[in-house]
mmCIF file of C-alpha atoms in Angstrom:
data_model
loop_
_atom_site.group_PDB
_atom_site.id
_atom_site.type_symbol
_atom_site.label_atom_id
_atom_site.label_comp_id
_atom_site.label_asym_id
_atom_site.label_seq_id
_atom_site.Cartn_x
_atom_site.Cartn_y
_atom_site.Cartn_z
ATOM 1 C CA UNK A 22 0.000 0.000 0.000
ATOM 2 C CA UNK A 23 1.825 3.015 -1.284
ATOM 3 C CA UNK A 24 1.064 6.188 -3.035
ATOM 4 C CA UNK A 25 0.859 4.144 -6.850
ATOM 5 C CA UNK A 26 -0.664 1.078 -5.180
ATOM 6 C CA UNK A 27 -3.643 0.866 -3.436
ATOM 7 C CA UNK A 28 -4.917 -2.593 -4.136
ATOM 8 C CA UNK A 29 -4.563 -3.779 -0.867
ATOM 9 C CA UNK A 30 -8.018 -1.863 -0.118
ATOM 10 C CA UNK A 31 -9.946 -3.035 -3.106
ATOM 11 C CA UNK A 32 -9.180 -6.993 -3.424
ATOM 12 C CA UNK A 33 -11.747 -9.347 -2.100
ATOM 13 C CA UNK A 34 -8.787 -10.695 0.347
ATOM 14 C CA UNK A 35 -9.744 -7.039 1.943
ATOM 15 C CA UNK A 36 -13.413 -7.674 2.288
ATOM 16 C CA UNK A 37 -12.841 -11.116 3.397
ATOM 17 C CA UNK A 38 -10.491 -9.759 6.422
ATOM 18 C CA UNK A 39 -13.223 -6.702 6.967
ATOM 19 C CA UNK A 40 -15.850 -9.404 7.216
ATOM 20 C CA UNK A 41 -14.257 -11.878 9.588
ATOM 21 C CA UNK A 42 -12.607 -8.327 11.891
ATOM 22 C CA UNK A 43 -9.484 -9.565 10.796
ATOM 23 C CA UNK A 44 -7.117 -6.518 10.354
ATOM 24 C CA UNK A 45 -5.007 -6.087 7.809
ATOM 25 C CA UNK A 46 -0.735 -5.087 7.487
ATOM 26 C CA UNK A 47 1.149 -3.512 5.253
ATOM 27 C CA UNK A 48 4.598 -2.464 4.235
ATOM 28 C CA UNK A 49 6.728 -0.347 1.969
ATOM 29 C CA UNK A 50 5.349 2.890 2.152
ATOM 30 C CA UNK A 51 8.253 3.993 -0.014
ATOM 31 C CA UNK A 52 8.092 1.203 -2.258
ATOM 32 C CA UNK A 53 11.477 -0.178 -1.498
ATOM 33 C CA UNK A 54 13.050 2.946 -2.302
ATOM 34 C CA UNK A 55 10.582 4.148 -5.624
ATOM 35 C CA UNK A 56 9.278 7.254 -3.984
ATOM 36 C CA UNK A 57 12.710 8.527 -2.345
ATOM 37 C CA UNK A 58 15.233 10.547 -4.485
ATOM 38 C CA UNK A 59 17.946 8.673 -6.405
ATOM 39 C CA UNK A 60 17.251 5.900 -8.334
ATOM 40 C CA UNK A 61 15.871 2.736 -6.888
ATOM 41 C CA UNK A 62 18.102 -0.121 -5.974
ATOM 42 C CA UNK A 63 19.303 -2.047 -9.123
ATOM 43 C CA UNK A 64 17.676 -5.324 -8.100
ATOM 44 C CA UNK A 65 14.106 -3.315 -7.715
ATOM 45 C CA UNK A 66 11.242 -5.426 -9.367
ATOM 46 C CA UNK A 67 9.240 -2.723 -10.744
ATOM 47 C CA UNK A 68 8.797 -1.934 -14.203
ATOM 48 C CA UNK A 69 10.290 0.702 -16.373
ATOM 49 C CA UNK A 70 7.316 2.512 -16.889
ATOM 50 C CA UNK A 71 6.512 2.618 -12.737
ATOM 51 C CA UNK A 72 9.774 3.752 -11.998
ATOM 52 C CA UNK A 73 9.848 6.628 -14.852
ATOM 53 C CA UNK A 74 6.256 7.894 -12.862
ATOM 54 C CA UNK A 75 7.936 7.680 -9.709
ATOM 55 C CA UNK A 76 11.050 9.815 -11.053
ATOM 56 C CA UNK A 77 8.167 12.497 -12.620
ATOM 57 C CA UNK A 78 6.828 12.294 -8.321
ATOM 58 C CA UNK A 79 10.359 13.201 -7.540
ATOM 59 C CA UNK A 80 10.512 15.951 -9.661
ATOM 60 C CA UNK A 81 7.483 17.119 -9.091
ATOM 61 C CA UNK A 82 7.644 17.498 -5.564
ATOM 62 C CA UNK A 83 11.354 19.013 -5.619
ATOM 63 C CA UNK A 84 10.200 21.921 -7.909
ATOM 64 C CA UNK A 85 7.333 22.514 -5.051
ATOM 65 C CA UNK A 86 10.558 22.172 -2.458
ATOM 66 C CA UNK A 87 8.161 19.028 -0.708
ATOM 67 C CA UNK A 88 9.719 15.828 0.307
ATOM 68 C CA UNK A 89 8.110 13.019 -1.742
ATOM 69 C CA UNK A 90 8.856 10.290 1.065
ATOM 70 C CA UNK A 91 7.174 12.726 3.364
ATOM 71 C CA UNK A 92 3.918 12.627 1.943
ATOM 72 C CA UNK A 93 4.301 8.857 0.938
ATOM 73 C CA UNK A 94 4.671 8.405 4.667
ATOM 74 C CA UNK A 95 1.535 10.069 5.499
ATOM 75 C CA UNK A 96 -0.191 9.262 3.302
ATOM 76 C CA UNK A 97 0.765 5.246 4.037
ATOM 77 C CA UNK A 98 0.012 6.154 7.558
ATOM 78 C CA UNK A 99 -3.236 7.590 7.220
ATOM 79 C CA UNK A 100 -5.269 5.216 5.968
ATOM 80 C CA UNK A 101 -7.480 3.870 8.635
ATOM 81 C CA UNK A 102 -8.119 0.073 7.335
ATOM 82 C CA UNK A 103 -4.437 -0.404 7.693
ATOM 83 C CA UNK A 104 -3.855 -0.395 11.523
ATOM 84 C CA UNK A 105 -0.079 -1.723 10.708
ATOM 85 C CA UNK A 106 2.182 -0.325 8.620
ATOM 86 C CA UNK A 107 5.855 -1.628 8.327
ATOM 87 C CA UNK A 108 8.259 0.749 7.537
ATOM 88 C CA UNK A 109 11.814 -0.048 6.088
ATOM 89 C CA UNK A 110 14.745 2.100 6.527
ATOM 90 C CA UNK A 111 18.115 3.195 5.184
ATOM 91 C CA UNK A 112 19.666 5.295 7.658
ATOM 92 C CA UNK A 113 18.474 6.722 10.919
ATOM 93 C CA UNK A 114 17.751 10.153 9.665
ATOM 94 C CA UNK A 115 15.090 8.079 7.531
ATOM 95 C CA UNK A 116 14.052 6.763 10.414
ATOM 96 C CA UNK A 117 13.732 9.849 12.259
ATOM 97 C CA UNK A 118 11.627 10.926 9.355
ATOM 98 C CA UNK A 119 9.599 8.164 9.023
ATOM 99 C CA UNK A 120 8.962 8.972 13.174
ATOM 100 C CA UNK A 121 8.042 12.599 12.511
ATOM 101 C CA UNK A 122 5.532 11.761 9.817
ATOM 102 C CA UNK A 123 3.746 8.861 12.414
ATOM 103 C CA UNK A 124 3.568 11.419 15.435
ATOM 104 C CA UNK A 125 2.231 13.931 13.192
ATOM 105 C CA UNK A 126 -0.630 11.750 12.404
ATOM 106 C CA UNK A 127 -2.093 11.638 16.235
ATOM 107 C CA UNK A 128 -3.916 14.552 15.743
ATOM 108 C CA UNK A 129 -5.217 12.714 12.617
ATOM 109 C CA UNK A 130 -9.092 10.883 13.707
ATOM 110 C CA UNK A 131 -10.515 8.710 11.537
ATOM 111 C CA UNK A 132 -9.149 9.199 8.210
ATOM 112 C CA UNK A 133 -10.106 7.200 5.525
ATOM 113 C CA UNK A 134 -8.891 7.701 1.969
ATOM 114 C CA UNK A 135 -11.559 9.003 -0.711
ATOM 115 C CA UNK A 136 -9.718 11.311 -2.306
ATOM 116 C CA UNK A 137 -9.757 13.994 0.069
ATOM 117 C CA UNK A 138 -6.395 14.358 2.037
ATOM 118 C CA UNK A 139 -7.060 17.813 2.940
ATOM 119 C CA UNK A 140 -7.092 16.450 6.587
ATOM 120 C CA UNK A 141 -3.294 15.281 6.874
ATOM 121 C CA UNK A 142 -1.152 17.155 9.015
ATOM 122 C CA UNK A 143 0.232 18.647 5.702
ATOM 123 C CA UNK A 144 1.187 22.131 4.617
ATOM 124 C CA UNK A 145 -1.147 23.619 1.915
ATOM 125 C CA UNK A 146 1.880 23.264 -0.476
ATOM 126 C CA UNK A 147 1.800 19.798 0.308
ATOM 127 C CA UNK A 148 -1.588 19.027 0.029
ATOM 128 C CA UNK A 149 -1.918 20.650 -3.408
ATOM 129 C CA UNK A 150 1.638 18.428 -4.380
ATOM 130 C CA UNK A 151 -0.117 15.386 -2.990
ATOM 131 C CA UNK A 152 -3.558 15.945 -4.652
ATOM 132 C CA UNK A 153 -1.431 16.353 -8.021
ATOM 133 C CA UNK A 154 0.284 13.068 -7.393
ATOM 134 C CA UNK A 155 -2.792 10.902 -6.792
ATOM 135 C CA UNK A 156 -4.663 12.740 -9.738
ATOM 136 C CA UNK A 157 -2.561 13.481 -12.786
ATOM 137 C CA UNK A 158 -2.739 10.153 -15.355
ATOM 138 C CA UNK A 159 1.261 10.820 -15.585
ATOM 139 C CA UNK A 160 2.383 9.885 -12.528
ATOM 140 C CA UNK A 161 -0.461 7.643 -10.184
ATOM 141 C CA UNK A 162 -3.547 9.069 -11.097
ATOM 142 C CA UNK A 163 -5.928 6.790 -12.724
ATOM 143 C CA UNK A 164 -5.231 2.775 -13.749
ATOM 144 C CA UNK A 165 -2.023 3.063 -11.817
ATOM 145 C CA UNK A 166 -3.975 3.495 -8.262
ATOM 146 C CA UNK A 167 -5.857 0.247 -9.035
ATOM 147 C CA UNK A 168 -3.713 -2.475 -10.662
ATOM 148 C CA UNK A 169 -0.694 -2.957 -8.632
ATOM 149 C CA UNK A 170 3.075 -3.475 -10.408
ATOM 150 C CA UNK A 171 1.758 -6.201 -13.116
ATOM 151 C CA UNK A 172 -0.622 -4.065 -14.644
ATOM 152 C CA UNK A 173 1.375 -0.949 -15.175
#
């Protein structure tokens, strides 16, 4: 469950585990190193076309001076459904990062993601970069959101 990958909330394995109160986990918020600057590690599985969006994210977010892992964080965070998150890191000021995003979200009740993420502890700037993200067709907007790595 990541920025370009939000399957996790629209399979039937998701209903199943809503149905039964079984609560559901997930991990790489940064996509194993996808949504941080730099290139992703050489043995990364995703395909060429993924990781050219996630470079246009990148860019994106430094012309707007935002930190793309930042709002991948959050927005990872965020999402209500997902009680568990498991976060990977490189070094500890990632993990300091990744620390600062989670204790930003305690003021953060009940969000649930439809589109709206006007009610993260974000900046305006960083709302209007995240919005962008999730809704231009060029970087995760559209068939991306729904389809996973495979379909991309």
């Amino acid at each position: 469950l990541n920025l370009h990958d939000v399957t996790l909330l629209s399979t039937s394995f998701s209903d199943l585990c809503k149905e039964n109160d079984i609560k559901l986990m997930a991990a790489a918020p940064l996509s194993m190193g996808l949504l941080t600057p730099g290139d992703p590690p050489s043995w990364h599985p995703a395909p060429a076309e993924l990781k050219e969006r996630c470079k246009r994210a990148t860019t994106l977010c430094e012309e707007a001076n935002v930190s793309l892992p930042h709002l991948a964080t959050i927005y990872a965070l965020a999402i209500e459904e997902i009680p568990c998150t498991l976060l990977g890191v490189k070094n500890s000021l990632e993990l300091e990062r990744m620390l600062q995003a989670s204790r930003s979200l305690k003021e953060v009740e009940g969000f649930a993601f439809n589109g709206d993420v006007e009610g993260l502890p974000l900046t305006p700037t960083e709302v209007k970069v995240l919005q962008a993200l999730i809704g231009r067709r060029d970087i995760f907007g559209g068939i991306v959101r729904d389809t996973g790595w495979k379909e991309v």
